[in-house]
Amino acid sequence: MIVALDIGLKRIGVAISPDNKTTLPSTPVMRKNRNQAAREVSEFLKQNGAKILVVGVPKGGSSEEEMTRRIKHFVNLLEFNGEIKFIDESFSSVEANDLRNFSTRKKDGKLDSLAAMVILKRYLNEL
């Protein structure tokens, strides 16, 4: 099982690939604080038997360094012994928005999980 994360300051998008081909959005993690979010993500990884964790990091842009540092810090909080891959998440939210077949401004995290699915597809395409 491969799990991908789109880590944001308020929500963490989650997507899975059970067979290294199919990608499915999963329930996002709503972030109250980093320790709570790290516990929830760690539990998800354990429950789903994740072997590889794919994490999107921003490339380019004014906040690239700061966001990459925050994302790597968060990943270090996770209880996960599998392989971790960092890949470019640039424009994944834009692509995810194109995948939605409804327009809503809700901040329920569904868009974040679609962005994680885009990140996961990119990773699988590189294999």
mmCIF file of N, CA and C in Angstrom:
data_model
loop_
_atom_site.group_PDB
_atom_site.id
_atom_site.type_symbol
_atom_site.label_atom_id
_atom_site.label_comp_id
_atom_site.label_asym_id
_atom_site.label_seq_id
_atom_site.Cartn_x
_atom_site.Cartn_y
_atom_site.Cartn_z
ATOM 1 N N MET A 1 0.850 -1.191 0.000
ATOM 2 C CA MET A 1 0.000 0.000 0.000
ATOM 3 C C MET A 1 0.885 1.240 0.000
ATOM 4 N N ILE A 2 0.557 2.154 -0.885
ATOM 5 C CA ILE A 2 1.235 3.439 -0.942
ATOM 6 C C ILE A 2 0.244 4.507 -0.497
ATOM 7 N N VAL A 3 0.700 5.412 0.360
ATOM 8 C CA VAL A 3 -0.132 6.513 0.836
ATOM 9 C C VAL A 3 0.551 7.820 0.447
ATOM 10 N N ALA A 4 -0.234 8.784 -0.027
ATOM 11 C CA ALA A 4 0.293 10.106 -0.354
ATOM 12 C C ALA A 4 -0.365 11.150 0.531
ATOM 13 N N LEU A 5 0.415 12.172 0.867
ATOM 14 C CA LEU A 5 -0.081 13.272 1.693
ATOM 15 C C LEU A 5 0.135 14.606 0.989
ATOM 16 N N ASP A 6 -0.868 15.457 1.092
ATOM 17 C CA ASP A 6 -0.755 16.861 0.708
ATOM 18 C C ASP A 6 -0.877 17.628 2.020
ATOM 19 N N ILE A 7 0.261 18.019 2.574
ATOM 20 C CA ILE A 7 0.289 18.597 3.920
ATOM 21 C C ILE A 7 0.097 20.104 3.859
ATOM 22 N N GLY A 8 -0.955 20.551 4.508
ATOM 23 C CA GLY A 8 -1.231 21.975 4.607
ATOM 24 C C GLY A 8 -1.269 22.399 6.066
ATOM 25 N N LEU A 9 -1.430 23.674 6.291
ATOM 26 C CA LEU A 9 -1.430 24.194 7.655
ATOM 27 C C LEU A 9 -2.741 23.909 8.380
ATOM 28 N N LYS A 10 -3.845 23.720 7.636
ATOM 29 C CA LYS A 10 -5.144 23.471 8.263
ATOM 30 C C LYS A 10 -5.687 22.075 7.984
ATOM 31 N N ARG A 11 -5.327 21.513 6.825
ATOM 32 C CA ARG A 11 -5.835 20.198 6.433
ATOM 33 C C ARG A 11 -4.714 19.398 5.789
ATOM 34 N N ILE A 12 -4.811 18.078 5.918
ATOM 35 C CA ILE A 12 -3.854 17.182 5.271
ATOM 36 C C ILE A 12 -4.649 16.260 4.359
ATOM 37 N N GLY A 13 -4.419 16.408 3.066
ATOM 38 C CA GLY A 13 -5.070 15.541 2.095
ATOM 39 C C GLY A 13 -4.401 14.180 2.098
ATOM 40 N N VAL A 14 -5.203 13.133 1.949
ATOM 41 C CA VAL A 14 -4.705 11.757 1.997
ATOM 42 C C VAL A 14 -5.240 10.996 0.782
ATOM 43 N N ALA A 15 -4.360 10.232 0.136
ATOM 44 C CA ALA A 15 -4.763 9.367 -0.967
ATOM 45 C C ALA A 15 -4.016 8.046 -0.837
ATOM 46 N N ILE A 16 -4.618 6.987 -1.389
ATOM 47 C CA ILE A 16 -4.011 5.662 -1.289
ATOM 48 C C ILE A 16 -3.939 4.999 -2.664
ATOM 49 N N SER A 17 -2.979 4.088 -2.774
ATOM 50 C CA SER A 17 -2.904 3.211 -3.941
ATOM 51 C C SER A 17 -2.724 1.795 -3.417
ATOM 52 N N PRO A 18 -3.805 0.996 -3.471
ATOM 53 C CA PRO A 18 -3.722 -0.361 -2.944
ATOM 54 C C PRO A 18 -2.925 -1.313 -3.838
ATOM 55 N N ASP A 19 -2.783 -0.962 -5.137
ATOM 56 C CA ASP A 19 -2.186 -1.895 -6.093
ATOM 57 C C ASP A 19 -1.068 -1.286 -6.940
ATOM 58 N N ASN A 20 -0.572 -0.130 -6.565
ATOM 59 C CA ASN A 20 0.475 0.595 -7.311
ATOM 60 C C ASN A 20 0.009 1.053 -8.697
ATOM 61 N N LYS A 21 -1.306 1.036 -8.941
ATOM 62 C CA LYS A 21 -1.867 1.526 -10.210
ATOM 63 C C LYS A 21 -3.019 2.487 -9.945
ATOM 64 N N THR A 22 -3.991 2.016 -9.167
ATOM 65 C CA THR A 22 -5.187 2.787 -8.855
ATOM 66 C C THR A 22 -4.858 3.827 -7.784
ATOM 67 N N THR A 23 -5.450 5.016 -7.908
ATOM 68 C CA THR A 23 -5.305 6.034 -6.865
ATOM 69 C C THR A 23 -6.688 6.460 -6.400
ATOM 70 N N LEU A 24 -6.854 6.523 -5.097
ATOM 71 C CA LEU A 24 -8.148 6.872 -4.507
ATOM 72 C C LEU A 24 -7.966 7.929 -3.432
ATOM 73 N N PRO A 25 -8.805 8.973 -3.445
ATOM 74 C CA PRO A 25 -8.742 9.931 -2.347
ATOM 75 C C PRO A 25 -9.286 9.274 -1.082
ATOM 76 N N SER A 26 -8.755 9.664 0.049
ATOM 77 C CA SER A 26 -9.225 9.130 1.324
ATOM 78 C C SER A 26 -9.691 10.290 2.200
ATOM 79 N N THR A 27 -10.109 9.965 3.391
ATOM 80 C CA THR A 27 -10.596 10.996 4.307
ATOM 81 C C THR A 27 -9.442 11.900 4.735
ATOM 82 N N PRO A 28 -9.595 13.212 4.559
ATOM 83 C CA PRO A 28 -8.528 14.129 4.966
ATOM 84 C C PRO A 28 -8.431 14.228 6.487
ATOM 85 N N VAL A 29 -7.286 14.693 6.948
ATOM 86 C CA VAL A 29 -7.080 14.924 8.382
ATOM 87 C C VAL A 29 -7.225 16.423 8.618
ATOM 88 N N MET A 30 -8.156 16.790 9.495
ATOM 89 C CA MET A 30 -8.324 18.188 9.866
ATOM 90 C C MET A 30 -7.339 18.470 10.993
ATOM 91 N N ARG A 31 -6.529 19.480 10.798
ATOM 92 C CA ARG A 31 -5.404 19.742 11.674
ATOM 93 C C ARG A 31 -5.777 20.719 12.789
ATOM 94 N N LYS A 32 -5.785 20.231 14.022
ATOM 95 C CA LYS A 32 -5.972 21.125 15.166
ATOM 96 C C LYS A 32 -4.601 21.621 15.616
ATOM 97 N N ASN A 33 -3.667 20.679 15.708
ATOM 98 C CA ASN A 33 -2.266 21.007 15.969
ATOM 99 C C ASN A 33 -1.415 19.899 15.363
ATOM 100 N N ARG A 34 -0.123 20.115 15.256
ATOM 101 C CA ARG A 34 0.707 19.144 14.527
ATOM 102 C C ARG A 34 0.801 17.798 15.222
ATOM 103 N N ASN A 35 0.777 17.781 16.556
ATOM 104 C CA ASN A 35 0.882 16.499 17.256
ATOM 105 C C ASN A 35 -0.367 15.644 17.058
ATOM 106 N N GLN A 36 -1.537 16.266 17.131
ATOM 107 C CA GLN A 36 -2.795 15.547 16.882
ATOM 108 C C GLN A 36 -2.816 15.036 15.452
ATOM 109 N N ALA A 37 -2.422 15.878 14.499
ATOM 110 C CA ALA A 37 -2.431 15.479 13.091
ATOM 111 C C ALA A 37 -1.430 14.349 12.849
ATOM 112 N N ALA A 38 -0.259 14.432 13.458
ATOM 113 C CA ALA A 38 0.755 13.383 13.293
ATOM 114 C C ALA A 38 0.253 12.058 13.858
ATOM 115 N N ARG A 39 -0.447 12.099 14.987
ATOM 116 C CA ARG A 39 -1.018 10.871 15.566
ATOM 117 C C ARG A 39 -2.030 10.254 14.613
ATOM 118 N N GLU A 40 -2.938 11.085 14.078
ATOM 119 C CA GLU A 40 -3.974 10.575 13.170
ATOM 120 C C GLU A 40 -3.368 9.994 11.892
ATOM 121 N N VAL A 41 -2.388 10.679 11.321
ATOM 122 C CA VAL A 41 -1.745 10.185 10.097
ATOM 123 C C VAL A 41 -0.979 8.895 10.396
ATOM 124 N N SER A 42 -0.262 8.863 11.514
ATOM 125 C CA SER A 42 0.491 7.657 11.895
ATOM 126 C C SER A 42 -0.440 6.462 12.049
ATOM 127 N N GLU A 43 -1.584 6.684 12.685
ATOM 128 C CA GLU A 43 -2.570 5.623 12.874
ATOM 129 C C GLU A 43 -3.116 5.147 11.521
ATOM 130 N N PHE A 44 -3.387 6.085 10.617
ATOM 131 C CA PHE A 44 -3.872 5.734 9.278
ATOM 132 C C PHE A 44 -2.840 4.874 8.546
ATOM 133 N N LEU A 45 -1.577 5.270 8.620
ATOM 134 C CA LEU A 45 -0.510 4.520 7.948
ATOM 135 C C LEU A 45 -0.416 3.100 8.500
ATOM 136 N N LYS A 46 -0.526 2.988 9.835
ATOM 137 C CA LYS A 46 -0.433 1.672 10.467
ATOM 138 C C LYS A 46 -1.643 0.804 10.101
ATOM 139 N N GLN A 47 -2.841 1.370 10.207
ATOM 140 C CA GLN A 47 -4.067 0.614 9.916
ATOM 141 C C GLN A 47 -4.122 0.121 8.475
ATOM 142 N N ASN A 48 -3.543 0.878 7.567
ATOM 143 C CA ASN A 48 -3.603 0.523 6.151
ATOM 144 C C ASN A 48 -2.363 -0.219 5.658
ATOM 145 N N GLY A 49 -1.443 -0.504 6.553
ATOM 146 C CA GLY A 49 -0.250 -1.259 6.184
ATOM 147 C C GLY A 49 0.593 -0.568 5.125
ATOM 148 N N ALA A 50 0.731 0.750 5.247
ATOM 149 C CA ALA A 50 1.494 1.518 4.262
ATOM 150 C C ALA A 50 2.962 1.085 4.257
ATOM 151 N N LYS A 51 3.496 0.911 3.066
ATOM 152 C CA LYS A 51 4.913 0.564 2.893
ATOM 153 C C LYS A 51 5.704 1.765 2.381
ATOM 154 N N ILE A 52 5.026 2.608 1.590
ATOM 155 C CA ILE A 52 5.658 3.802 1.017
ATOM 156 C C ILE A 52 4.766 5.000 1.325
ATOM 157 N N LEU A 53 5.396 6.096 1.735
ATOM 158 C CA LEU A 53 4.692 7.347 1.988
ATOM 159 C C LEU A 53 5.235 8.373 0.997
ATOM 160 N N VAL A 54 4.337 8.911 0.173
ATOM 161 C CA VAL A 54 4.702 9.930 -0.807
ATOM 162 C C VAL A 54 4.194 11.266 -0.275
ATOM 163 N N VAL A 55 5.098 12.240 -0.179
ATOM 164 C CA VAL A 55 4.742 13.535 0.401
ATOM 165 C C VAL A 55 5.042 14.628 -0.613
ATOM 166 N N GLY A 56 4.049 15.457 -0.870
ATOM 167 C CA GLY A 56 4.236 16.571 -1.791
ATOM 168 C C GLY A 56 4.959 17.721 -1.116
ATOM 169 N N VAL A 57 5.936 18.292 -1.829
ATOM 170 C CA VAL A 57 6.633 19.494 -1.363
ATOM 171 C C VAL A 57 6.598 20.520 -2.500
ATOM 172 N N PRO A 58 6.488 21.799 -2.143
ATOM 173 C CA PRO A 58 6.413 22.827 -3.183
ATOM 174 C C PRO A 58 7.784 23.088 -3.817
ATOM 175 N N LYS A 59 7.794 23.259 -5.119
ATOM 176 C CA LYS A 59 9.024 23.639 -5.836
ATOM 177 C C LYS A 59 8.787 25.003 -6.457
ATOM 178 N N GLY A 60 9.692 25.902 -6.216
ATOM 179 C CA GLY A 60 9.535 27.260 -6.739
ATOM 180 C C GLY A 60 8.594 28.059 -5.847
ATOM 181 N N GLY A 61 8.561 29.330 -6.048
ATOM 182 C CA GLY A 61 7.677 30.173 -5.237
ATOM 183 C C GLY A 61 8.413 30.731 -4.035
ATOM 184 N N SER A 62 7.862 31.777 -3.494
ATOM 185 C CA SER A 62 8.548 32.503 -2.429
ATOM 186 C C SER A 62 8.587 31.747 -1.103
ATOM 187 N N SER A 63 7.634 30.847 -0.871
ATOM 188 C CA SER A 63 7.591 30.163 0.426
ATOM 189 C C SER A 63 8.111 28.723 0.341
ATOM 190 N N GLU A 64 8.806 28.375 -0.752
ATOM 191 C CA GLU A 64 9.266 26.992 -0.947
ATOM 192 C C GLU A 64 10.089 26.491 0.240
ATOM 193 N N GLU A 65 11.117 27.252 0.645
ATOM 194 C CA GLU A 65 11.999 26.801 1.730
ATOM 195 C C GLU A 65 11.254 26.614 3.039
ATOM 196 N N GLU A 66 10.446 27.602 3.398
ATOM 197 C CA GLU A 66 9.698 27.549 4.659
ATOM 198 C C GLU A 66 8.709 26.387 4.673
ATOM 199 N N MET A 67 7.951 26.216 3.601
ATOM 200 C CA MET A 67 6.968 25.127 3.559
ATOM 201 C C MET A 67 7.654 23.763 3.526
ATOM 202 N N THR A 68 8.743 23.636 2.803
ATOM 203 C CA THR A 68 9.476 22.367 2.763
ATOM 204 C C THR A 68 9.994 22.022 4.158
ATOM 205 N N ARG A 69 10.522 23.020 4.868
ATOM 206 C CA ARG A 69 11.007 22.795 6.233
ATOM 207 C C ARG A 69 9.864 22.343 7.139
ATOM 208 N N ARG A 70 8.704 22.992 7.045
ATOM 209 C CA ARG A 70 7.549 22.618 7.877
ATOM 210 C C ARG A 70 7.054 21.211 7.546
ATOM 211 N N ILE A 71 6.998 20.892 6.253
ATOM 212 C CA ILE A 71 6.524 19.571 5.832
ATOM 213 C C ILE A 71 7.467 18.488 6.332
ATOM 214 N N LYS A 72 8.780 18.694 6.178
ATOM 215 C CA LYS A 72 9.755 17.680 6.631
ATOM 216 C C LYS A 72 9.709 17.533 8.152
ATOM 217 N N HIS A 73 9.498 18.634 8.865
ATOM 218 C CA HIS A 73 9.362 18.560 10.322
ATOM 219 C C HIS A 73 8.146 17.713 10.690
ATOM 220 N N PHE A 74 7.029 17.950 10.006
ATOM 221 C CA PHE A 74 5.813 17.176 10.278
ATOM 222 C C PHE A 74 6.057 15.690 10.011
ATOM 223 N N VAL A 75 6.678 15.375 8.886
ATOM 224 C CA VAL A 75 6.951 13.974 8.535
ATOM 225 C C VAL A 75 7.817 13.312 9.606
ATOM 226 N N ASN A 76 8.747 14.065 10.188
ATOM 227 C CA ASN A 76 9.597 13.520 11.257
ATOM 228 C C ASN A 76 8.808 13.180 12.517
ATOM 229 N N LEU A 77 7.624 13.770 12.675
ATOM 230 C CA LEU A 77 6.780 13.479 13.836
ATOM 231 C C LEU A 77 6.012 12.159 13.667
ATOM 232 N N LEU A 78 5.944 11.667 12.435
ATOM 233 C CA LEU A 78 5.163 10.461 12.166
ATOM 234 C C LEU A 78 5.867 9.205 12.676
ATOM 235 N N GLU A 79 5.045 8.266 13.144
ATOM 236 C CA GLU A 79 5.558 6.949 13.500
ATOM 237 C C GLU A 79 5.391 6.075 12.273
ATOM 238 N N PHE A 80 6.448 6.030 11.447
ATOM 239 C CA PHE A 80 6.390 5.304 10.176
ATOM 240 C C PHE A 80 7.782 4.802 9.848
ATOM 241 N N ASN A 81 7.885 3.501 9.606
ATOM 242 C CA ASN A 81 9.190 2.903 9.333
ATOM 243 C C ASN A 81 9.397 2.553 7.869
ATOM 244 N N GLY A 82 8.432 2.892 7.014
ATOM 245 C CA GLY A 82 8.550 2.566 5.596
ATOM 246 C C GLY A 82 9.394 3.588 4.851
ATOM 247 N N GLU A 83 9.328 3.490 3.556
ATOM 248 C CA GLU A 83 10.083 4.381 2.678
ATOM 249 C C GLU A 83 9.311 5.694 2.511
ATOM 250 N N ILE A 84 10.034 6.813 2.530
ATOM 251 C CA ILE A 84 9.403 8.126 2.358
ATOM 252 C C ILE A 84 9.976 8.770 1.102
ATOM 253 N N LYS A 85 9.081 9.218 0.227
ATOM 254 C CA LYS A 85 9.468 9.868 -1.028
ATOM 255 C C LYS A 85 8.873 11.268 -1.045
ATOM 256 N N PHE A 86 9.709 12.267 -1.289
ATOM 257 C CA PHE A 86 9.236 13.639 -1.434
ATOM 258 C C PHE A 86 9.196 13.963 -2.921
ATOM 259 N N ILE A 87 8.041 14.444 -3.403
ATOM 260 C CA ILE A 87 7.955 14.813 -4.817
ATOM 261 C C ILE A 87 7.278 16.174 -4.967
ATOM 262 N N ASP A 88 7.508 16.770 -6.117
ATOM 263 C CA ASP A 88 6.989 18.105 -6.420
ATOM 264 C C ASP A 88 5.461 18.107 -6.435
ATOM 265 N N GLU A 89 4.877 18.998 -5.648
ATOM 266 C CA GLU A 89 3.419 19.094 -5.597
ATOM 267 C C GLU A 89 2.899 20.293 -6.383
ATOM 268 N N SER A 90 3.762 20.964 -7.122
ATOM 269 C CA SER A 90 3.362 22.183 -7.828
ATOM 270 C C SER A 90 2.094 21.972 -8.645
ATOM 271 N N PHE A 91 1.154 22.856 -8.460
ATOM 272 C CA PHE A 91 -0.111 22.891 -9.203
ATOM 273 C C PHE A 91 -1.012 21.680 -8.954
ATOM 274 N N SER A 92 -0.708 20.865 -7.939
ATOM 275 C CA SER A 92 -1.564 19.702 -7.663
ATOM 276 C C SER A 92 -2.964 20.144 -7.234
ATOM 277 N N SER A 93 -3.059 21.256 -6.521
ATOM 278 C CA SER A 93 -4.386 21.739 -6.101
ATOM 279 C C SER A 93 -5.189 22.243 -7.295
ATOM 280 N N VAL A 94 -4.501 22.841 -8.265
ATOM 281 C CA VAL A 94 -5.176 23.305 -9.478
ATOM 282 C C VAL A 94 -5.708 22.097 -10.251
ATOM 283 N N GLU A 95 -4.862 21.059 -10.400
ATOM 284 C CA GLU A 95 -5.303 19.835 -11.081
ATOM 285 C C GLU A 95 -6.456 19.182 -10.322
ATOM 286 N N ALA A 96 -6.348 19.172 -9.002
ATOM 287 C CA ALA A 96 -7.399 18.565 -8.171
ATOM 288 C C ALA A 96 -8.712 19.309 -8.360
ATOM 289 N N ASN A 97 -8.634 20.621 -8.454
ATOM 290 C CA ASN A 97 -9.843 21.424 -8.650
ATOM 291 C C ASN A 97 -10.505 21.069 -9.978
ATOM 292 N N ASP A 98 -9.689 20.765 -10.996
ATOM 293 C CA ASP A 98 -10.231 20.357 -12.292
ATOM 294 C C ASP A 98 -10.924 18.998 -12.209
ATOM 295 N N LEU A 99 -10.509 18.149 -11.262
ATOM 296 C CA LEU A 99 -11.104 16.821 -11.109
ATOM 297 C C LEU A 99 -12.472 16.866 -10.451
ATOM 298 N N ARG A 100 -12.714 17.924 -9.698
ATOM 299 C CA ARG A 100 -13.997 18.018 -9.003
ATOM 300 C C ARG A 100 -15.117 18.214 -10.007
ATOM 301 N N ASN A 101 -16.221 17.547 -9.775
ATOM 302 C CA ASN A 101 -17.363 17.724 -10.666
ATOM 303 C C ASN A 101 -18.449 18.541 -9.979
ATOM 304 N N PHE A 102 -18.038 19.334 -9.033
ATOM 305 C CA PHE A 102 -18.974 20.211 -8.338
ATOM 306 C C PHE A 102 -18.190 21.450 -7.925
ATOM 307 N N SER A 103 -18.870 22.542 -7.754
ATOM 308 C CA SER A 103 -18.166 23.730 -7.298
ATOM 309 C C SER A 103 -18.657 24.081 -5.908
ATOM 310 N N THR A 104 -17.725 24.166 -5.016
ATOM 311 C CA THR A 104 -18.055 24.486 -3.634
ATOM 312 C C THR A 104 -16.860 25.177 -3.011
ATOM 313 N N ARG A 105 -17.107 25.980 -2.038
ATOM 314 C CA ARG A 105 -16.021 26.659 -1.338
ATOM 315 C C ARG A 105 -15.814 26.015 0.033
ATOM 316 N N LYS A 106 -16.444 24.870 0.260
ATOM 317 C CA LYS A 106 -16.330 24.217 1.561
ATOM 318 C C LYS A 106 -14.880 23.864 1.856
ATOM 319 N N LYS A 107 -14.507 24.007 3.094
ATOM 320 C CA LYS A 107 -13.149 23.679 3.527
ATOM 321 C C LYS A 107 -13.180 22.349 4.268
ATOM 322 N N ASP A 108 -13.740 21.326 3.601
ATOM 323 C CA ASP A 108 -13.899 20.023 4.249
ATOM 324 C C ASP A 108 -12.721 19.088 3.997
ATOM 325 N N GLY A 109 -11.748 19.543 3.205
ATOM 326 C CA GLY A 109 -10.562 18.740 2.969
ATOM 327 C C GLY A 109 -10.645 17.829 1.757
ATOM 328 N N LYS A 110 -11.814 17.759 1.110
ATOM 329 C CA LYS A 110 -11.934 16.867 -0.056
ATOM 330 C C LYS A 110 -10.984 17.286 -1.174
ATOM 331 N N LEU A 111 -10.863 18.590 -1.400
ATOM 332 C CA LEU A 111 -9.939 19.081 -2.420
ATOM 333 C C LEU A 111 -8.498 18.701 -2.056
ATOM 334 N N ASP A 112 -8.169 18.749 -0.769
ATOM 335 C CA ASP A 112 -6.814 18.402 -0.323
ATOM 336 C C ASP A 112 -6.514 16.929 -0.612
ATOM 337 N N SER A 113 -7.497 16.066 -0.414
ATOM 338 C CA SER A 113 -7.293 14.643 -0.701
ATOM 339 C C SER A 113 -7.213 14.389 -2.205
ATOM 340 N N LEU A 114 -7.938 15.178 -3.005
ATOM 341 C CA LEU A 114 -7.783 15.067 -4.458
ATOM 342 C C LEU A 114 -6.393 15.524 -4.871
ATOM 343 N N ALA A 115 -5.862 16.566 -4.217
ATOM 344 C CA ALA A 115 -4.494 17.016 -4.502
ATOM 345 C C ALA A 115 -3.493 15.918 -4.127
ATOM 346 N N ALA A 116 -3.732 15.227 -3.014
ATOM 347 C CA ALA A 116 -2.863 14.107 -2.624
ATOM 348 C C ALA A 116 -2.937 13.004 -3.680
ATOM 349 N N MET A 117 -4.110 12.802 -4.248
ATOM 350 C CA MET A 117 -4.275 11.794 -5.294
ATOM 351 C C MET A 117 -3.472 12.191 -6.544
ATOM 352 N N VAL A 118 -3.473 13.466 -6.893
ATOM 353 C CA VAL A 118 -2.673 13.958 -8.024
ATOM 354 C C VAL A 118 -1.186 13.709 -7.751
ATOM 355 N N ILE A 119 -0.747 13.994 -6.534
ATOM 356 C CA ILE A 119 0.652 13.765 -6.144
ATOM 357 C C ILE A 119 0.988 12.280 -6.265
ATOM 358 N N LEU A 120 0.087 11.432 -5.808
ATOM 359 C CA LEU A 120 0.302 9.984 -5.875
ATOM 360 C C LEU A 120 0.373 9.503 -7.328
ATOM 361 N N LYS A 121 -0.502 10.027 -8.185
ATOM 362 C CA LYS A 121 -0.448 9.650 -9.610
ATOM 363 C C LYS A 121 0.893 10.042 -10.223
ATOM 364 N N ARG A 122 1.391 11.223 -9.874
ATOM 365 C CA ARG A 122 2.701 11.648 -10.379
ATOM 366 C C ARG A 122 3.787 10.666 -9.956
ATOM 367 N N TYR A 123 3.745 10.270 -8.709
ATOM 368 C CA TYR A 123 4.731 9.317 -8.210
ATOM 369 C C TYR A 123 4.645 7.984 -8.967
ATOM 370 N N LEU A 124 3.449 7.459 -9.124
ATOM 371 C CA LEU A 124 3.265 6.177 -9.816
ATOM 372 C C LEU A 124 3.705 6.264 -11.272
ATOM 373 N N ASN A 125 3.506 7.431 -11.900
ATOM 374 C CA ASN A 125 3.931 7.607 -13.293
ATOM 375 C C ASN A 125 5.444 7.593 -13.442
ATOM 376 N N GLU A 126 6.158 7.890 -12.346
ATOM 377 C CA GLU A 126 7.620 7.883 -12.377
ATOM 378 C C GLU A 126 8.187 6.482 -12.208
ATOM 379 N N LEU A 127 7.371 5.542 -11.732
ATOM 380 C CA LEU A 127 7.876 4.187 -11.475
ATOM 381 C C LEU A 127 8.190 3.448 -12.767
#
